[in-house]
Short mmCIF file of C-alpha atoms in Angstrom, two decimals:
data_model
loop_
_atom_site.label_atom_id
_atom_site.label_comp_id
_atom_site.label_asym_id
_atom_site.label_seq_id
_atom_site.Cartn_x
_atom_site.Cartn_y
_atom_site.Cartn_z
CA UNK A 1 98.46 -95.78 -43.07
CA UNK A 2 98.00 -98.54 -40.51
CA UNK A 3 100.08 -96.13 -37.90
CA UNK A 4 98.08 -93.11 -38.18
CA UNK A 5 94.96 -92.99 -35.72
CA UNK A 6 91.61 -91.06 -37.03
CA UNK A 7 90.01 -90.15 -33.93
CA UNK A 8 86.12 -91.42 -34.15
CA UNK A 9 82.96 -89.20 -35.33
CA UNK A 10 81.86 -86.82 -32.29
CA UNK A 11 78.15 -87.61 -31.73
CA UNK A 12 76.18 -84.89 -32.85
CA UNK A 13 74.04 -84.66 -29.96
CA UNK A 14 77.04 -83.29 -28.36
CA UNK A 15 77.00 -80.45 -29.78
CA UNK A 16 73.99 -79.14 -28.21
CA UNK A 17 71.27 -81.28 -26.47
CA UNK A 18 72.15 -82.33 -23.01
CA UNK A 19 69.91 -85.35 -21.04
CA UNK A 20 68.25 -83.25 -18.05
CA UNK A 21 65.01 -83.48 -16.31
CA UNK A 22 63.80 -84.31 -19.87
CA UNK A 23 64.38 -85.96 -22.40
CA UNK A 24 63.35 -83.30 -24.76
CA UNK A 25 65.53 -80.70 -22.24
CA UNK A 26 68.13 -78.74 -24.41
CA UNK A 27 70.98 -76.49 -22.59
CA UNK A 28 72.92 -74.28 -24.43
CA UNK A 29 76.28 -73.61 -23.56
CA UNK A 30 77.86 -70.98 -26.05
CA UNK A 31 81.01 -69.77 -24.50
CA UNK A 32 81.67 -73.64 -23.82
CA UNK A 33 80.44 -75.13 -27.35
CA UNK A 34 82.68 -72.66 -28.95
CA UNK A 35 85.41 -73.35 -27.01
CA UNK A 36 85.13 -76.96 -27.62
CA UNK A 37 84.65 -76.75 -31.71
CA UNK A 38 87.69 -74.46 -31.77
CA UNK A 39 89.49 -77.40 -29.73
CA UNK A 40 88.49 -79.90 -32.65
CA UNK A 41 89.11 -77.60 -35.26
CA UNK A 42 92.61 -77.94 -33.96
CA UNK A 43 92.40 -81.04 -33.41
CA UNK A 44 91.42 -81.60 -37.26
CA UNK A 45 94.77 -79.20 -38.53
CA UNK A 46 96.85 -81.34 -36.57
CA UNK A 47 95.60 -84.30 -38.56
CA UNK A 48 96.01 -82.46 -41.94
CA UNK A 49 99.90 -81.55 -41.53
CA UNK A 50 100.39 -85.69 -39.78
CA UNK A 51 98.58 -86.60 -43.77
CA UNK A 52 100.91 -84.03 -45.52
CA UNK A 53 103.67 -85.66 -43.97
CA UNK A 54 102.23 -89.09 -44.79
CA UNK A 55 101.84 -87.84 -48.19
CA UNK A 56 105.02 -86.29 -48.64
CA UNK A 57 106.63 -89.93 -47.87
CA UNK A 58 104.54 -92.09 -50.19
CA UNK A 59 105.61 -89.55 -53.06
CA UNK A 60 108.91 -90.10 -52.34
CA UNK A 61 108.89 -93.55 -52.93
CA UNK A 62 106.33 -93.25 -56.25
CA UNK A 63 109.17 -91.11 -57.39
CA UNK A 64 111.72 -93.27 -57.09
CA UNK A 65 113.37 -93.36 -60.58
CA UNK A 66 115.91 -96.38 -59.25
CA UNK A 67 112.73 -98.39 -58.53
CA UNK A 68 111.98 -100.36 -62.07
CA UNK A 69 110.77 -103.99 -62.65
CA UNK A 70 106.97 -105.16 -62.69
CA UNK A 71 107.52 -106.04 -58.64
CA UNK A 72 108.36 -102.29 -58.69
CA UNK A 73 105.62 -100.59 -60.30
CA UNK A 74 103.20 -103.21 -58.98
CA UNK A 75 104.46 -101.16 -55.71
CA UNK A 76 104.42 -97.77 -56.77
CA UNK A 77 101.25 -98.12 -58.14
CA UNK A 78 99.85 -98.73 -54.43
CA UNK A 79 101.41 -96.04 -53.17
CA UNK A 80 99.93 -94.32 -55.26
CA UNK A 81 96.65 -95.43 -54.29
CA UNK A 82 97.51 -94.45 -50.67
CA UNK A 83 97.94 -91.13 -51.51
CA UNK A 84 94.50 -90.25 -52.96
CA UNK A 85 92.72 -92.66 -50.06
CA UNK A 86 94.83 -89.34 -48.00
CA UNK A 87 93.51 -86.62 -50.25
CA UNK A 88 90.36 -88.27 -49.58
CA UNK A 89 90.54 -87.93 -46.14
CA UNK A 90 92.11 -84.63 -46.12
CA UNK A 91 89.46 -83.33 -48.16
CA UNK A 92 87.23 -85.01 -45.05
CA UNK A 93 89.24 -83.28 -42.57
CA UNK A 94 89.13 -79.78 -44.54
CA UNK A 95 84.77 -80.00 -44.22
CA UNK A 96 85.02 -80.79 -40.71
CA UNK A 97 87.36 -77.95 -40.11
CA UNK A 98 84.55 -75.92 -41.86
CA UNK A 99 82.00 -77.18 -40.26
CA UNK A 100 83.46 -76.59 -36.79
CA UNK A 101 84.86 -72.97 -37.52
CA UNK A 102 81.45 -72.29 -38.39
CA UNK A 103 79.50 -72.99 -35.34
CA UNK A 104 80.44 -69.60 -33.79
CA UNK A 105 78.99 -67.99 -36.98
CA UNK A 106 76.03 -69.90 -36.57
CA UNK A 107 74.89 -68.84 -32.83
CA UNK A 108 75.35 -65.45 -33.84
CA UNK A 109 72.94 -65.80 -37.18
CA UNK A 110 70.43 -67.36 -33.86
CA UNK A 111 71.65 -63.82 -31.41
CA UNK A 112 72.89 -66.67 -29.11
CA UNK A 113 76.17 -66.17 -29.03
CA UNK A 114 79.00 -64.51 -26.67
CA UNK A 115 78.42 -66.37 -23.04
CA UNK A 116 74.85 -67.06 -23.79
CA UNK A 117 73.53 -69.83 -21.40
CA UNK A 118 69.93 -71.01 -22.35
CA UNK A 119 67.99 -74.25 -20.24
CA UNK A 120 65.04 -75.19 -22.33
CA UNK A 121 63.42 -76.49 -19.34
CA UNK A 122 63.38 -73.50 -17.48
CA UNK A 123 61.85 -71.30 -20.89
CA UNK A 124 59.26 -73.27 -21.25
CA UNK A 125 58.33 -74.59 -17.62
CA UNK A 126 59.81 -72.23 -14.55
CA UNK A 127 59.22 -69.18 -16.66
CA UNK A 128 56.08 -70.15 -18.49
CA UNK A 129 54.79 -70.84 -14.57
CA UNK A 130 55.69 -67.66 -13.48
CA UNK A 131 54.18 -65.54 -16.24
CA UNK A 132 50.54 -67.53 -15.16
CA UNK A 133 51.12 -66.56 -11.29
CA UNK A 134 52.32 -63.10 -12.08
CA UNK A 135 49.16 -62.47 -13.96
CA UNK A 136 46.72 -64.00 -11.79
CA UNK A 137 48.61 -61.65 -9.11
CA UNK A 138 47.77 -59.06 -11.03
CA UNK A 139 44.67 -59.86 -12.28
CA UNK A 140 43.46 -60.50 -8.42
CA UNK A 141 45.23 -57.59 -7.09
CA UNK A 142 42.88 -55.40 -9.90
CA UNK A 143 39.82 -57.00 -9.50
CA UNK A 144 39.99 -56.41 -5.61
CA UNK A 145 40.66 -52.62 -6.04
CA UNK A 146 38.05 -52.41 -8.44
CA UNK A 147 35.54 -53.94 -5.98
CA UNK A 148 36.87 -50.96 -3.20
CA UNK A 149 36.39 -48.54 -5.59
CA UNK A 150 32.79 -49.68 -6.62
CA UNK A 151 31.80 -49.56 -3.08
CA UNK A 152 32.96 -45.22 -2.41
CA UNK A 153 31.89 -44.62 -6.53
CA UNK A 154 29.06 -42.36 -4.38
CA UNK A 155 31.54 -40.68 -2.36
CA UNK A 156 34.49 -40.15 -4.90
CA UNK A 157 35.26 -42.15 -8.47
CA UNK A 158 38.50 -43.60 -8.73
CA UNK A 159 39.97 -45.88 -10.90
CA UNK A 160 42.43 -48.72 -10.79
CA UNK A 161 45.40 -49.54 -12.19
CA UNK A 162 45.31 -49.74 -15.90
CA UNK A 163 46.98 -53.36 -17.01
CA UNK A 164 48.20 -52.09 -20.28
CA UNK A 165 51.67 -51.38 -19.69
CA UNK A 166 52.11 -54.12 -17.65
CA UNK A 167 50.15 -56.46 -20.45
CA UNK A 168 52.84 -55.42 -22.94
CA UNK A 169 55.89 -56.20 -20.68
CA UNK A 170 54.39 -59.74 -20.75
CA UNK A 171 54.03 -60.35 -24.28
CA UNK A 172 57.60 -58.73 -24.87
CA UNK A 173 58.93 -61.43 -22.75
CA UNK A 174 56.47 -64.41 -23.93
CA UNK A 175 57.71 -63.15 -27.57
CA UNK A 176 61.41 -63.32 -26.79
CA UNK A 177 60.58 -66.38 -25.01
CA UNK A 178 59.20 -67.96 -27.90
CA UNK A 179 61.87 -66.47 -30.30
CA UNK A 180 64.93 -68.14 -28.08
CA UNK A 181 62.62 -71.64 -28.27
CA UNK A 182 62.88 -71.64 -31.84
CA UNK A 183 66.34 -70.43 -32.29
CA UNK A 184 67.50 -73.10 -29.87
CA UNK A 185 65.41 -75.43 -31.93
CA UNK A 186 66.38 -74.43 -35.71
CA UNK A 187 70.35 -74.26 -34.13
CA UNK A 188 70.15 -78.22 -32.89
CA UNK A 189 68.56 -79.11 -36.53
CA UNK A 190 71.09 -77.27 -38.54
CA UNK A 191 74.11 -78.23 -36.74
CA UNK A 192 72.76 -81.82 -36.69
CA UNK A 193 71.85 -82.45 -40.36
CA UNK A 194 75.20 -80.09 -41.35
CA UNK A 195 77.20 -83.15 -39.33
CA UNK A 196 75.41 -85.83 -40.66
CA UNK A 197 75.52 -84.92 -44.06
CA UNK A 198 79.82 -85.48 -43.25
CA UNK A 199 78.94 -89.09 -42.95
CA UNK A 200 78.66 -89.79 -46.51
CA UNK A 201 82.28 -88.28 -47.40
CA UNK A 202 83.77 -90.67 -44.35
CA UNK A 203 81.84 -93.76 -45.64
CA UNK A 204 82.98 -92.80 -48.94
CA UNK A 205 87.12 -92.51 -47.39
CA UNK A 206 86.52 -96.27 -46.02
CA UNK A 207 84.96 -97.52 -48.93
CA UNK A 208 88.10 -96.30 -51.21
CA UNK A 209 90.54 -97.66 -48.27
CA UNK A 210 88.78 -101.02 -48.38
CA UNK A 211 88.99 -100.81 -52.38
CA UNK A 212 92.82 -100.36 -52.22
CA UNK A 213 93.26 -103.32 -50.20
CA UNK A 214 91.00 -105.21 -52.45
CA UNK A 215 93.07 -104.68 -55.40
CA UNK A 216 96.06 -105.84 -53.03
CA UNK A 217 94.77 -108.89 -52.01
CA UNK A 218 96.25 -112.40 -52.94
CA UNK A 219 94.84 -114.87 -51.14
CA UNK A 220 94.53 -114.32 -47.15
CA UNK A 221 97.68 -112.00 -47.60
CA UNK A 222 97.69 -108.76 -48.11
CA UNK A 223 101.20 -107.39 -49.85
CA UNK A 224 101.91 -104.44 -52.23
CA UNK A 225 103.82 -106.47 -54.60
CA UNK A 226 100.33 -107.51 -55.60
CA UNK A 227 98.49 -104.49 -56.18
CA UNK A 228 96.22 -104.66 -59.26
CA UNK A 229 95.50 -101.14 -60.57
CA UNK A 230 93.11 -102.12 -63.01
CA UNK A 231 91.29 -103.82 -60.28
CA UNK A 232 91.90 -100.97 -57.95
CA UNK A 233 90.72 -97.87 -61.19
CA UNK A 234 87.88 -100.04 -61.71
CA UNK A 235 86.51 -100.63 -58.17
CA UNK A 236 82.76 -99.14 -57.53
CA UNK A 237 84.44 -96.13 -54.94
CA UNK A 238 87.29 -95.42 -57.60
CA UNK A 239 84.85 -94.90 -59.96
CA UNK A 240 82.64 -92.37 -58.12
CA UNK A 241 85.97 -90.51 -57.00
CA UNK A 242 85.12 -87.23 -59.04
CA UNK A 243 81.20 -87.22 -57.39
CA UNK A 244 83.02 -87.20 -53.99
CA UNK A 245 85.12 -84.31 -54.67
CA UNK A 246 82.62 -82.58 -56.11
CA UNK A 247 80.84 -82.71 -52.82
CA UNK A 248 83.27 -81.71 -50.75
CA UNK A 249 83.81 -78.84 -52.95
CA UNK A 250 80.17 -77.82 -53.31
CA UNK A 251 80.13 -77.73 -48.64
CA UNK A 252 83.45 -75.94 -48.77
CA UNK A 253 82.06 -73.28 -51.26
CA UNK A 254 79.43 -73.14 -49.15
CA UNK A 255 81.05 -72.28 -46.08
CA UNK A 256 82.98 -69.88 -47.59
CA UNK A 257 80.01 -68.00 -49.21
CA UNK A 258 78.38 -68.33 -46.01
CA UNK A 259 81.05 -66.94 -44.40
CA UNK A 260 81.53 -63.75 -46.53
CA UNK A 261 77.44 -63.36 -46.80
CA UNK A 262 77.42 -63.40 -43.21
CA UNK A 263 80.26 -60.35 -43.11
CA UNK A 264 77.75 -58.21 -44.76
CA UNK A 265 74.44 -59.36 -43.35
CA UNK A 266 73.24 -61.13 -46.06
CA UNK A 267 72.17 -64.51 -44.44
CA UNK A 268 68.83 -65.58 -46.35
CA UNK A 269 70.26 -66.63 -49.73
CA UNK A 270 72.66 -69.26 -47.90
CA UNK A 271 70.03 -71.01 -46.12
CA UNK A 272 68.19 -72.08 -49.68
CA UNK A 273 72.15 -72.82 -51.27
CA UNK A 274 72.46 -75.40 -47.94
CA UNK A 275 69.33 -76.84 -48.77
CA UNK A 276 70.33 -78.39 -51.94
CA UNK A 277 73.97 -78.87 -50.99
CA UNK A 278 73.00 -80.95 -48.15
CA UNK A 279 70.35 -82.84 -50.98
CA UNK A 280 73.28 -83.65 -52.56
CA UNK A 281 75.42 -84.96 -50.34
CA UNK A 282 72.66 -87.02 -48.39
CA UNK A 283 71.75 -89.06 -51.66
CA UNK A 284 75.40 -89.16 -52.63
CA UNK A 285 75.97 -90.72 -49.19
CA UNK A 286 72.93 -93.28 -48.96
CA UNK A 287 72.00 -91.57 -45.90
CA UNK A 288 68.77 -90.35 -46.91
CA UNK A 289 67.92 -94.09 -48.54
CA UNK A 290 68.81 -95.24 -45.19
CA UNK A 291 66.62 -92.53 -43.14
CA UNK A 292 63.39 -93.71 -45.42
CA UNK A 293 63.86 -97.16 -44.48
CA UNK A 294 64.08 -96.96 -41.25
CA UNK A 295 61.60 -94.36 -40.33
CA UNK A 296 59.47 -94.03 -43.21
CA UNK A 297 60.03 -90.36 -44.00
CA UNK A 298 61.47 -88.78 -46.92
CA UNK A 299 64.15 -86.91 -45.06
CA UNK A 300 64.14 -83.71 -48.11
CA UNK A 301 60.41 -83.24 -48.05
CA UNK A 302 59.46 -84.68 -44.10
CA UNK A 303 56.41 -86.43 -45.72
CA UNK A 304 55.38 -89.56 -44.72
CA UNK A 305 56.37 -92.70 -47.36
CA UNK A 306 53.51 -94.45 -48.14
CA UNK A 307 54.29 -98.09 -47.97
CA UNK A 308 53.17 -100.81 -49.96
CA UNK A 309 52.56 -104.62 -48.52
CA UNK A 310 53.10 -107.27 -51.03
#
């Protein structure tokens, strides 16, 4: 597999959250993020039929009826060790093409998709700064008309212009202001912990890689003529092999649920099924054991660990 080049992990931040004025600044580019996960979707096919081909050529030589002796079968039996370290990875490749083919789904669950553009910076500072100046406009402008018409009340009564309408226009916009805040906020989380959650499965891929060359291992050298099944079917990743599938299969049914409850509007159920998919996967992973050591949090329940000094 030594000739085939897996591209590295895209960094999640990517995705979304651009450095500006701010560090907490957040742009949102939807025409160009989709553009850009349909380019790694590709990317990620392209990948898949280089493995099937990979595949295809290390079951050709398992095959190989000709082949006998204990050198022989000593060699086959790597082989066919490389080919489930490639089903592993093609099962990899088949969540990230998910996962990426899913992004456009996801900005429209937020209403920010087509050619939405959204700056962060400008909701919550340029506009927020013009909503105060066009009410104290207002409010001035009111309050000086109301003094005029306080000064002729004994010639004629007039009133001033009622605020109401003008009041509601506001709120509309501080509302949809608000609502674009938080979708641009929930979007960033979800796409972020739906990523991570990947890095458990490509962990896993190494750790069965590293496992197969293990078992092949004499010495310094590192030759198929050695391989060691037993050693190899008996390895810690080997013997997790079915959890890992099963997780893979649990996103992938997810996705496609997702998918087909999304055709027909039906998008709360999904959000409580990701929930304890992405549970599973974390703590399959070690990520989560990772997160609570680092930062203290339990990353499931976002409480605070209480620790405990010797």
């Amino acid at each position: 597999m030594g000739h085939f080049q897996i591209s590295g992990k895209i960094r999640c931040e990517n995705f979304l959250i651009l450095k500006g004025r701010g560090d907490s600044m957040k742009i949102l580019d939807s025409s160009s993020l989709q553009d850009s996960m349909e380019t790694r979707a590709k990317h990620y096919k392209n990948l898949q039929e280089q493995f099937n081909q990979l595949r295809k050529a290390f079951n050709e030589i398992v095959d190989l009826d000709n082949f006998e002796g204990k050198g022989a079968e000593a060699i086959k039996g790597f082989y066919q060790g490389q080919i489930e370290v490639v089903e592993a990875w093609q099962r990899l490749t088949d969540r990230q093409i998910a996962f990426f083919e899913g992004v456009a789904g996801k900005l429209q669950d937020k209403d920010l998709g087509d050619n939405t553009r959204v700056e962060t910076d400008f909701l919550e500072n340029d506009l927020s700064q013009k909503e105060r100046i066009a009410d104290e406009m207002i409010t001035e402008q009111k309050k000086s008309l109301d003094n005029i018409f306080r000064e002729i009340d004994d010639l004629i009564s007039l009133d001033s212009f009622s605020r109401s309408k003008f009041d509601d226009q506001m709120a509309d916009i501080h509302k949809k202001k608000i609502k674009t805040l938080d979708a641009i906020d929930e979007l960033d989380k979800e796409l972020k912990e739906e990523y991570i959650s990947s890095e458990g499965e490509e962990s896993y891929v190494i750790q069965l890689f590293s496992a197969l060359l293990e078992a092949t291992k004499q010495g310094n050298s590192i030759t198929p003529i050695n391989f060691n099944t037993e050693a190899f079917h008996t390895s810690e990743a080997y013997q997790v092999k079915s959890e890992a599938e099963e997780v893979t299969l649990s996103y992938l049914t997810f996705k496609q649920d997702e998918k087909e409850a999304r055709e027909i509007e039906n998008r709360p159920w999904y959000k409580n099924f990701w929930e304890g998919t992405k549970t599973f996967a974390g703590e399959f992973s070690g990520y989560y054991d990772y997160k609570r050591a680092t930062e203290g949090i339990d990353p499931v329940t976002g409480k605070k660990l209480l620790i405990l000094k010797e």
